[in-house]
Coordinates of N, CA and C in Angstrom, one line a residue:
X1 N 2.5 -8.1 18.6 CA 2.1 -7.3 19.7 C 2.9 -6.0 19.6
X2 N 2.3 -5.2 19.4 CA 2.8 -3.5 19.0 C 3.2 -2.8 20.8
X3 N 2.4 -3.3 21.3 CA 2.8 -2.9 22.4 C 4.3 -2.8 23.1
X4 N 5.0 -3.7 23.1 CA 6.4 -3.7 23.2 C 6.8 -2.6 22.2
X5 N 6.8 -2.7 20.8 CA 7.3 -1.3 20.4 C 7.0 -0.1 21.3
X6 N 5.8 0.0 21.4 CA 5.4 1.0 22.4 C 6.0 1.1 23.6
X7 N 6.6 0.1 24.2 CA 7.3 -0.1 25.7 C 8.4 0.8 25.2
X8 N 9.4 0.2 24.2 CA 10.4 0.7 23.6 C 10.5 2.2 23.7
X9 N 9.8 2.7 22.9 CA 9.1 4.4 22.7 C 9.0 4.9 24.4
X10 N 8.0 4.2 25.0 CA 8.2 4.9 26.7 C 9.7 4.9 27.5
X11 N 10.5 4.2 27.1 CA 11.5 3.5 27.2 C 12.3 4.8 26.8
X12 N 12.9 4.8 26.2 CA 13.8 6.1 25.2 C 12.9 7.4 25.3
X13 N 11.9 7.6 26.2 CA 11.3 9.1 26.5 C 12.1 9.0 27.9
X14 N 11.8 8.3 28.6 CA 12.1 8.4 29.8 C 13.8 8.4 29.6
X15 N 14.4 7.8 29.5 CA 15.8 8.4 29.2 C 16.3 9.2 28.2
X16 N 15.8 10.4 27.8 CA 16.0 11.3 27.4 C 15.7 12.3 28.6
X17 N 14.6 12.4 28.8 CA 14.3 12.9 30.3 C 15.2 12.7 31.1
X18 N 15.4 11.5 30.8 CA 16.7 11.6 32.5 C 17.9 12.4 32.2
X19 N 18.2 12.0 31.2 CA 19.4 13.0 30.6 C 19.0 14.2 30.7
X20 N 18.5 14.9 30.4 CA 18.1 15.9 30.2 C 18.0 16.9 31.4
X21 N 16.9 16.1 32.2 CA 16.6 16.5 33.8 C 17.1 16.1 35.1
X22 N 18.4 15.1 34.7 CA 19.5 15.0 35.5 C 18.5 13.6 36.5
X23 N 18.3 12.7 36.2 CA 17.8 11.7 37.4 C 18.2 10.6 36.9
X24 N 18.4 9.3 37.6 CA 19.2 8.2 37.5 C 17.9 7.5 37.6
X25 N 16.6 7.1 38.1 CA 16.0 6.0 38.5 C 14.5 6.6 38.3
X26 N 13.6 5.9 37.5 CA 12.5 5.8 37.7 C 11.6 5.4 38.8
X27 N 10.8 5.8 39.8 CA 10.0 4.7 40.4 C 9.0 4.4 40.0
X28 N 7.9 5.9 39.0 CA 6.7 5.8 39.0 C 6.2 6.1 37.8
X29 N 5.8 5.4 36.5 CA 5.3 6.1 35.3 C 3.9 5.9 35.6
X30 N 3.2 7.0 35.2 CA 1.6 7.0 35.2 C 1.2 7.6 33.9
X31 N 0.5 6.4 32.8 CA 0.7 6.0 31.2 C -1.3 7.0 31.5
X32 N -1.6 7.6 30.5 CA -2.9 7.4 30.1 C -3.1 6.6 28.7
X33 N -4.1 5.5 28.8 CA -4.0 5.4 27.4 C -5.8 5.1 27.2
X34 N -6.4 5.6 26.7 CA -7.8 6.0 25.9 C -7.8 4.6 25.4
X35 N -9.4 3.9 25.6 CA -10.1 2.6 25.3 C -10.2 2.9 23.2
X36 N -10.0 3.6 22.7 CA -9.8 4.1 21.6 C -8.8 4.2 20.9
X37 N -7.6 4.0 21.8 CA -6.2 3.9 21.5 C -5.7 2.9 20.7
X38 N -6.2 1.4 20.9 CA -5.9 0.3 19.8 C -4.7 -0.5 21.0
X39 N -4.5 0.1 21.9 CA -3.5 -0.6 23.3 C -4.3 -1.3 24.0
X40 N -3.8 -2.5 24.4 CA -4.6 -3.5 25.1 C -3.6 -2.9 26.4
X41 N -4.4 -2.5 27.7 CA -3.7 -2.1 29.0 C -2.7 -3.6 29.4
X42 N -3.3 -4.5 30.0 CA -2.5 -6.0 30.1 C -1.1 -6.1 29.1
X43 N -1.4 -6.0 27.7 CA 0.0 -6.3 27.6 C 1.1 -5.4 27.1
X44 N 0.6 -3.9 27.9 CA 1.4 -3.0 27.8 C 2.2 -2.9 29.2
X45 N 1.7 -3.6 30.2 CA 1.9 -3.7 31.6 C 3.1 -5.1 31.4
X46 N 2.8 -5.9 30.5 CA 3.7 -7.1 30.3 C 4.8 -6.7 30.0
X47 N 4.9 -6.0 28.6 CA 6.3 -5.6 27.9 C 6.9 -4.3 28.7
X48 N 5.7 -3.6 29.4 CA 6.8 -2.4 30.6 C 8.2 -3.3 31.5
X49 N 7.3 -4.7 31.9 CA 8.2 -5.0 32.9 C 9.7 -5.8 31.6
X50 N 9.1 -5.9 30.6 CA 10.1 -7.0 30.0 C 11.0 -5.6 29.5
X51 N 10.6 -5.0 28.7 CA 11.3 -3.4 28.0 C 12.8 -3.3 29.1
X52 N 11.9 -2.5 30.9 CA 12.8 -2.1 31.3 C 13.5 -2.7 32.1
X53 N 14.0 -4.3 32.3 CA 14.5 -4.4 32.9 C 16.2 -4.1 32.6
X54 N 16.7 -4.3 33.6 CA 18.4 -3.4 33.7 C 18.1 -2.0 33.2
X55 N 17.3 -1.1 33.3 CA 17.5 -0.1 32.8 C 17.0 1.1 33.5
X56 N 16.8 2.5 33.7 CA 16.8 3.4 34.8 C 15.2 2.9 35.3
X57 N 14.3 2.8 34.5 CA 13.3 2.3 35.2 C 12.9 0.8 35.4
X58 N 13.5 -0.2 35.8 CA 14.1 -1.3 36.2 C 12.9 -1.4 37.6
X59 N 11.4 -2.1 37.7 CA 11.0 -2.6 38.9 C 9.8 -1.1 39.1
X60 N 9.8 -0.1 38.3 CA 9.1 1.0 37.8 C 7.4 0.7 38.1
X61 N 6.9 1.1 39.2 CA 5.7 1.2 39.1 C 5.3 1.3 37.8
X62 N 3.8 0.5 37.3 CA 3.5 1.2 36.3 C 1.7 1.4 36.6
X63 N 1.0 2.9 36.5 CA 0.1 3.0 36.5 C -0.8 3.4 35.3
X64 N -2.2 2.6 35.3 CA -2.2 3.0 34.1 C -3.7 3.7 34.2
X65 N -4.2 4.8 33.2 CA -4.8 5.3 33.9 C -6.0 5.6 32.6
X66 N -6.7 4.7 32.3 CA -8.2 4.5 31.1 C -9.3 5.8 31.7
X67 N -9.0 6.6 30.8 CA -10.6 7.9 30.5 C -10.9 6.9 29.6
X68 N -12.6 7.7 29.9 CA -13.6 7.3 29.3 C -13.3 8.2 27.7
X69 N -14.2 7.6 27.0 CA -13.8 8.2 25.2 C -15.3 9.1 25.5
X70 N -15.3 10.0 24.2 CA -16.4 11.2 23.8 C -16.1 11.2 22.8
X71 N -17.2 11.5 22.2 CA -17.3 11.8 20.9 C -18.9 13.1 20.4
X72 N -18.5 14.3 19.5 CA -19.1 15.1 19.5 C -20.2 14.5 18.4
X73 N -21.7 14.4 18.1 CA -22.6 14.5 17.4 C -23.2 15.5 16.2
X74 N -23.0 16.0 15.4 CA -23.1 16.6 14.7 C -24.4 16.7 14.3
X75 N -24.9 15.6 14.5 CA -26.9 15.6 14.1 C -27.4 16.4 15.3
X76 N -27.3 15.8 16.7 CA -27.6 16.8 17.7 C -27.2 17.9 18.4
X77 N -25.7 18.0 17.6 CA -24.7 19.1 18.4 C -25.0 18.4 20.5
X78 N -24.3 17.8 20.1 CA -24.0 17.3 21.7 C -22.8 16.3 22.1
X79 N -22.3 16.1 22.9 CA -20.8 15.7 23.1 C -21.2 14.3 24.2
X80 N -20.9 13.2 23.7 CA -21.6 12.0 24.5 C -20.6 11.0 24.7
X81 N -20.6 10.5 26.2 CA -19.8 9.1 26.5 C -19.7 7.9 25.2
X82 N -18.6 7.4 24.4 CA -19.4 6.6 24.2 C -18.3 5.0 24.4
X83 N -18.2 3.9 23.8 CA -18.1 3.0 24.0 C -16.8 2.1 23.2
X84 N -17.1 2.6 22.0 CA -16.7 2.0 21.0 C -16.4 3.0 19.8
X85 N -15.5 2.9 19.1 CA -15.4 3.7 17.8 C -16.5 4.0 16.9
X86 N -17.3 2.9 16.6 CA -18.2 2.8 15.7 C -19.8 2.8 16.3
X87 N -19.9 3.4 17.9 CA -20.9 3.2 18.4 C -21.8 4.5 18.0
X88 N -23.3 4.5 17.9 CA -24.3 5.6 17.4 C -24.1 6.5 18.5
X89 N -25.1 7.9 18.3 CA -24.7 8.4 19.5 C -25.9 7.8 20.1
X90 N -25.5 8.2 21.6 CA -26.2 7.8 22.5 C -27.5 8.4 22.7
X91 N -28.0 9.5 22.2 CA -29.1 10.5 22.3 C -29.8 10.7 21.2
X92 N -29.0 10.3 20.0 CA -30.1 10.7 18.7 C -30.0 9.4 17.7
X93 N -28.8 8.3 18.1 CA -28.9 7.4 17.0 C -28.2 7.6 16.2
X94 N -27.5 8.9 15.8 CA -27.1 9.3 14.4 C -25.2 8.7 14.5
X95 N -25.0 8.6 13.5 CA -23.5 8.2 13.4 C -22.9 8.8 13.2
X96 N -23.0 10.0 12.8 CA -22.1 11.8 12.3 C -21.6 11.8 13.9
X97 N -20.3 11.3 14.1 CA -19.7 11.0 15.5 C -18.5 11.9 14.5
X98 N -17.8 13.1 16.0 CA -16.1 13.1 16.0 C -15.9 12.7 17.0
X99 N -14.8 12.0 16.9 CA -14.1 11.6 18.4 C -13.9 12.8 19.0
X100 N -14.0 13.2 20.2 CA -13.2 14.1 20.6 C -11.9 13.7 22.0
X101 N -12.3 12.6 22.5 CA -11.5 12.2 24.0 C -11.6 10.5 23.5
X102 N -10.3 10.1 23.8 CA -10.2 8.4 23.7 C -9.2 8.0 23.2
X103 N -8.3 8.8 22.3 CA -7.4 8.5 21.6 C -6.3 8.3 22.7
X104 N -5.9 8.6 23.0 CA -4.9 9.2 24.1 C -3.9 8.2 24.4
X105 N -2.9 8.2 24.2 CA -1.8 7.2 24.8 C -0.2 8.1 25.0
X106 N -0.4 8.6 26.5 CA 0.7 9.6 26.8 C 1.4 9.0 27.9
X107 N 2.0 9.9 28.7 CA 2.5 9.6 29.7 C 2.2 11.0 30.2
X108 N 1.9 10.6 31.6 CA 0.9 12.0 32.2 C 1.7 12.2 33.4
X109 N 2.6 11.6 34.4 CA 2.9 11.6 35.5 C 4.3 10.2 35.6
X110 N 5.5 11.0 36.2 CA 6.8 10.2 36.5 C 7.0 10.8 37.8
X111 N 7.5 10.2 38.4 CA 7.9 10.2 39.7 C 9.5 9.5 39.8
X112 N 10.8 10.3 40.1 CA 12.0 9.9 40.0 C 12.7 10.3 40.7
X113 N 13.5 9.3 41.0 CA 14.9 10.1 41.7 C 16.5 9.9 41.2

């Protein structure tokens, strides 16, 4: 489960931040992470609570916040919702897909004191 590495990583951002920006306590991380990411939301929510306990964000809201993925078309020149990595486009069929939106696994929003 890669996820907990990844807890880790949010983990050691957020206390660099604190250091940095002078705050002792997490209450609120608000994660984006894109259905294209390869992160299952559930057990990123698991390892958040296991990661931080005893630590500035210790009991840390966590919100998590799934955009929809896009991907640009290249057969029709058009930019479409789509589903899946590997899904056709939605308007012409054609598979000449870039991703453009879905990837995403940030941290968009903290809330601290």
């Amino acid at each position: 489960m890669h996820e907990m590495s990844l807890c880790e990583n949010i983990l050691g951002i957020l206390q660099d931040q604190a250091a940095s920006q002078n705050f002792s306590k997490v209450d609120r991380v608000c994660l984006e992470v894109g259905p294209l990411s390869g992160v299952e939301p559930e057990a990123l929510r698991f390892g958040f609570d296991v990661v931080t306990r005893g630590s500035l964000a210790d009991g840390a809201q966590l919100d998590i916040f799934e955009p929809e993925a896009s991907a640009y078309c290249a057969a029709c020149d058009t930019t479409a919702a789509i589903k899946d990595r590997f899904d056709p486009c939605p308007s012409c069929g054609s598979h000449l897909l870039q991703i453009k939106t879905g990837e995403e696994l940030r941290i968009k929003e903290l809330e601290v004191s």
